[in-house]
Amino acid sequence: MDLSREQQLVIKFCFKAGKSATETPQMVNAAYGDQALSRSNVFRWYGQFRDGREDNENDPRSGQPTECRNDNNVEKIYQLLLQNRHLLLRMLADEVNIGKDTVRKIVVEDLRKRKICSRFIPHSLTPEQKDRRIAACQDLIATADSDPDFFKKIVTGDETWCFAYDPTTKHQTAAWVRET
C-alpha cells in the first residue's frame, strides 16, 4: 500500500473516531512528518468521508489511459510508418493520440525500428558537363607541364562534386527502418 492511501485510511479513521477537521491534519503531520499529505488534501479527503464516501481509492481521471502500449496502437503506428517512414515521433503521437514516449517505445521496442539518416547525391553528368571536366583537366595538365612548382601551389579539399542537388537537412532525410 502506498503512503498516500495509508494516510487516506488514517484520515478516514480520524473522521470515524470523531476527530474534527482541524485536528486531523495535526495528527497526520505528527505521524508522517515531511511525507504527510498537504493540509488542503487532508481537508479534501476529510470532507469526502464526511459526505459519505466509503472507499479510499483515487477517482478515475479524464485524459489518456495510463497504458497505451497495446496491440491496437502498435498496429496503427505500424500502418502509419508503412505509409510514410519519415514521420517524426511527435507526428505519430498526435495521429494516434498517445504520448511521445509511449510511441518511441512502440517503434523501437515493439516494431524494432531505428532512425537512420541518408542523403542521395546524384553523380551522373550530362555530355556537356563531361566535356567541360575533360577540358579543365587538360588545362591543369598543361599548366603542370609548363610550371615545375605548380603542384606546390595547389590547395586540395573535398572532392565531392554534385550537380543540381537540392540540399535538405540531415534530419529531413531521416527514415525509420527495420533493425537487422
GROMACS .gro file of C-alpha atoms in nm:
model
  180
    1MET     CA    1   0.000   0.000   0.000
    2ASP     CA    2   0.144   0.337  -0.093
    3LEU     CA    3   0.189   0.616   0.160
    4SER     CA    4  -0.093   0.832   0.018
    5ARG     CA    5  -0.353   0.555   0.056
    6GLU     CA    6  -0.226   0.478   0.403
    7GLN     CA    7  -0.277   0.842   0.503
    8GLN     CA    8  -0.623   0.841   0.348
    9LEU     CA    9  -0.712   0.548   0.574
   10VAL     CA   10  -0.580   0.746   0.873
   11ILE     CA   11  -0.800   1.042   0.771
   12LYS     CA   12  -1.099   0.808   0.743
   13PHE     CA   13  -1.018   0.663   1.087
   14CYS     CA   14  -0.996   1.016   1.237
   15PHE     CA   15  -1.335   1.103   1.087
   16LYS     CA   16  -1.495   0.781   1.218
   17ALA     CA   17  -1.329   0.835   1.559
   18GLY     CA   18  -1.495   1.174   1.585
   19LYS     CA   19  -1.186   1.393   1.543
   20SER     CA   20  -1.250   1.737   1.396
   21ALA     CA   21  -1.130   1.855   1.057
   22THR     CA   22  -0.868   2.078   1.221
   23GLU     CA   23  -0.735   1.800   1.449
   24THR     CA   24  -0.693   1.554   1.162
   25PRO     CA   25  -0.410   1.737   0.972
   26GLN     CA   26  -0.222   1.778   1.301
   27MET     CA   27  -0.244   1.404   1.367
   28VAL     CA   28  -0.138   1.317   1.010
   29ASN     CA   29   0.160   1.557   1.036
   30ALA     CA   30   0.257   1.412   1.373
   31ALA     CA   31   0.252   1.057   1.232
   32TYR     CA   32   0.411   1.115   0.888
   33GLY     CA   33   0.621   1.431   0.926
   34ASP     CA   34   0.767   1.555   0.595
   35GLN     CA   35   0.587   1.284   0.400
   36ALA     CA   36   0.242   1.388   0.520
   37LEU     CA   37  -0.027   1.496   0.277
   38SER     CA   38  -0.074   1.871   0.247
   39ARG     CA   39  -0.326   2.038   0.477
   40SER     CA   40  -0.561   2.106   0.183
   41ASN     CA   41  -0.551   1.740   0.074
   42VAL     CA   42  -0.626   1.626   0.429
   43PHE     CA   43  -0.927   1.862   0.440
   44ARG     CA   44  -1.043   1.744   0.096
   45TRP     CA   45  -1.033   1.376   0.198
   46TYR     CA   46  -1.190   1.450   0.536
   47GLY     CA   47  -1.475   1.634   0.360
   48GLN     CA   48  -1.531   1.345   0.121
   49PHE     CA   49  -1.551   1.093   0.409
   50ARG     CA   50  -1.787   1.331   0.592
   51ASP     CA   51  -2.006   1.346   0.277
   52GLY     CA   52  -2.047   0.969   0.278
   53ARG     CA   53  -1.755   0.837   0.079
   54GLU     CA   54  -1.654   0.490   0.195
   55ASP     CA   55  -1.360   0.387  -0.024
   56ASN     CA   56  -1.018   0.549  -0.031
   57GLU     CA   57  -0.941   0.472  -0.397
   58ASN     CA   58  -0.849   0.767  -0.617
   59ASP     CA   59  -1.119   0.870  -0.862
   60PRO     CA   60  -1.056   0.790  -1.228
   61ARG     CA   61  -0.921   1.086  -1.422
   62SER     CA   62  -1.001   1.201  -1.769
   63GLY     CA   63  -0.737   1.208  -2.039
   64GLN     CA   64  -0.512   0.946  -2.184
   65PRO     CA   65  -0.513   0.600  -2.030
   66THR     CA   66  -0.208   0.510  -1.828
   67GLU     CA   67  -0.108   0.223  -2.058
   68CYS     CA   68  -0.142   0.290  -2.428
   69ARG     CA   69   0.109   0.033  -2.545
   70ASN     CA   70  -0.136  -0.223  -2.676
   71ASP     CA   71  -0.167  -0.430  -2.994
   72ASN     CA   72  -0.417  -0.188  -3.148
   73ASN     CA   73  -0.183   0.112  -3.114
   74VAL     CA   74   0.117  -0.092  -3.229
   75GLU     CA   75  -0.074  -0.184  -3.546
   76LYS     CA   76  -0.182   0.180  -3.605
   77ILE     CA   77   0.175   0.304  -3.576
   78TYR     CA   78   0.300   0.021  -3.798
   79GLN     CA   79   0.049   0.117  -4.069
   80LEU     CA   80   0.142   0.486  -4.043
   81LEU     CA   81   0.511   0.402  -4.082
   82LEU     CA   82   0.432   0.185  -4.384
   83GLN     CA   83   0.268   0.486  -4.548
   84ASN     CA   84   0.545   0.732  -4.457
   85ARG     CA   85   0.862   0.619  -4.284
   86HIS     CA   86   0.985   0.977  -4.244
   87LEU     CA   87   0.726   1.064  -3.977
   88LEU     CA   88   0.852   1.211  -3.653
   89LEU     CA   89   0.760   1.059  -3.315
   90ARG     CA   90   0.564   1.375  -3.236
   91MET     CA   91   0.360   1.335  -3.557
   92LEU     CA   92   0.290   0.969  -3.477
   93ALA     CA   93   0.189   1.059  -3.122
   94ASP     CA   94  -0.051   1.327  -3.247
   95GLU     CA   95  -0.203   1.091  -3.504
   96VAL     CA   96  -0.262   0.804  -3.259
   97ASN     CA   97  -0.335   1.039  -2.964
   98ILE     CA   98  -0.090   0.884  -2.719
   99GLY     CA   99   0.227   1.011  -2.552
  100LYS     CA  100   0.550   1.058  -2.747
  101ASP     CA  101   0.747   0.840  -2.505
  102THR     CA  102   0.499   0.555  -2.549
  103VAL     CA  103   0.522   0.593  -2.929
  104ARG     CA  104   0.903   0.577  -2.903
  105LYS     CA  105   0.880   0.254  -2.703
  106ILE     CA  106   0.638   0.104  -2.958
  107VAL     CA  107   0.857   0.199  -3.255
  108VAL     CA  108   1.189   0.097  -3.101
  109GLU     CA  109   1.096  -0.198  -2.881
  110ASP     CA  110   0.784  -0.350  -3.039
  111LEU     CA  111   0.843  -0.272  -3.408
  112ARG     CA  112   1.224  -0.288  -3.368
  113LYS     CA  113   1.286   0.013  -3.587
  114ARG     CA  114   1.562   0.268  -3.569
  115LYS     CA  115   1.602   0.605  -3.733
  116ILE     CA  116   1.874   0.645  -3.993
  117CYS     CA  117   1.972   0.949  -4.191
  118SER     CA  118   2.061   0.920  -4.556
  119ARG     CA  119   2.124   1.158  -4.840
  120PHE     CA  120   2.123   1.085  -5.207
  121ILE     CA  121   2.368   1.283  -5.416
  122PRO     CA  122   2.336   1.231  -5.791
  123HIS     CA  123   2.669   1.185  -5.974
  124SER     CA  124   2.558   1.138  -6.334
  125LEU     CA  125   2.681   1.413  -6.565
  126THR     CA  126   2.550   1.532  -6.900
  127PRO     CA  127   2.780   1.501  -7.204
  128GLU     CA  128   2.843   1.878  -7.194
  129GLN     CA  129   2.949   1.860  -6.828
  130LYS     CA  130   3.181   1.568  -6.907
  131ASP     CA  131   3.342   1.769  -7.189
  132ARG     CA  132   3.395   2.067  -6.954
  133ARG     CA  133   3.558   1.841  -6.696
  134ILE     CA  134   3.791   1.694  -6.958
  135ALA     CA  135   3.886   2.043  -7.077
  136ALA     CA  136   3.956   2.156  -6.718
  137CYS     CA  137   4.174   1.851  -6.654
  138GLN     CA  138   4.367   1.908  -6.979
  139ASP     CA  139   4.428   2.272  -6.875
  140LEU     CA  140   4.564   2.152  -6.540
  141ILE     CA  141   4.796   1.903  -6.710
  142ALA     CA  142   4.926   2.169  -6.949
  143THR     CA  143   4.984   2.412  -6.659
  144ALA     CA  144   5.166   2.143  -6.459
  145ASP     CA  145   5.391   2.063  -6.758
  146SER     CA  146   5.486   2.430  -6.805
  147ASP     CA  147   5.544   2.518  -6.435
  148PRO     CA  148   5.753   2.272  -6.225
  149ASP     CA  149   5.633   2.430  -5.894
  150PHE     CA  150   5.267   2.406  -5.989
  151PHE     CA  151   5.185   2.114  -5.755
  152LYS     CA  152   5.331   2.304  -5.458
  153LYS     CA  153   5.072   2.580  -5.513
  154ILE     CA  154   4.763   2.355  -5.515
  155VAL     CA  155   4.524   2.359  -5.220
  156THR     CA  156   4.310   2.049  -5.202
  157GLY     CA  157   3.972   2.000  -5.042
  158ASP     CA  158   3.666   1.782  -5.056
  159GLU     CA  159   3.648   1.608  -5.392
  160THR     CA  160   3.273   1.556  -5.384
  161TRP     CA  161   3.101   1.728  -5.670
  162CYS     CA  162   2.728   1.744  -5.717
  163PHE     CA  163   2.509   1.895  -5.979
  164ALA     CA  164   2.153   2.021  -5.927
  165TYR     CA  165   2.143   1.892  -5.572
  166ASP     CA  166   1.861   2.038  -5.370
  167PRO     CA  167   2.002   2.024  -5.017
  168THR     CA  168   1.785   1.905  -4.734
  169THR     CA  169   1.884   1.880  -4.376
  170LYS     CA  170   2.008   1.553  -4.236
  171HIS     CA  171   1.702   1.550  -4.010
  172GLN     CA  172   1.464   1.580  -4.308
  173THR     CA  173   1.610   1.272  -4.473
  174ALA     CA  174   1.582   1.052  -4.162
  175ALA     CA  175   1.366   0.743  -4.203
  176TRP     CA  176   1.255   0.454  -3.982
  177VAL     CA  177   1.400   0.120  -4.092
  178ARG     CA  178   1.376  -0.229  -3.951
  179GLU     CA  179   1.671  -0.339  -3.737
  180THR     CA  180   1.862  -0.635  -3.869
   0.00000   0.00000   0.00000
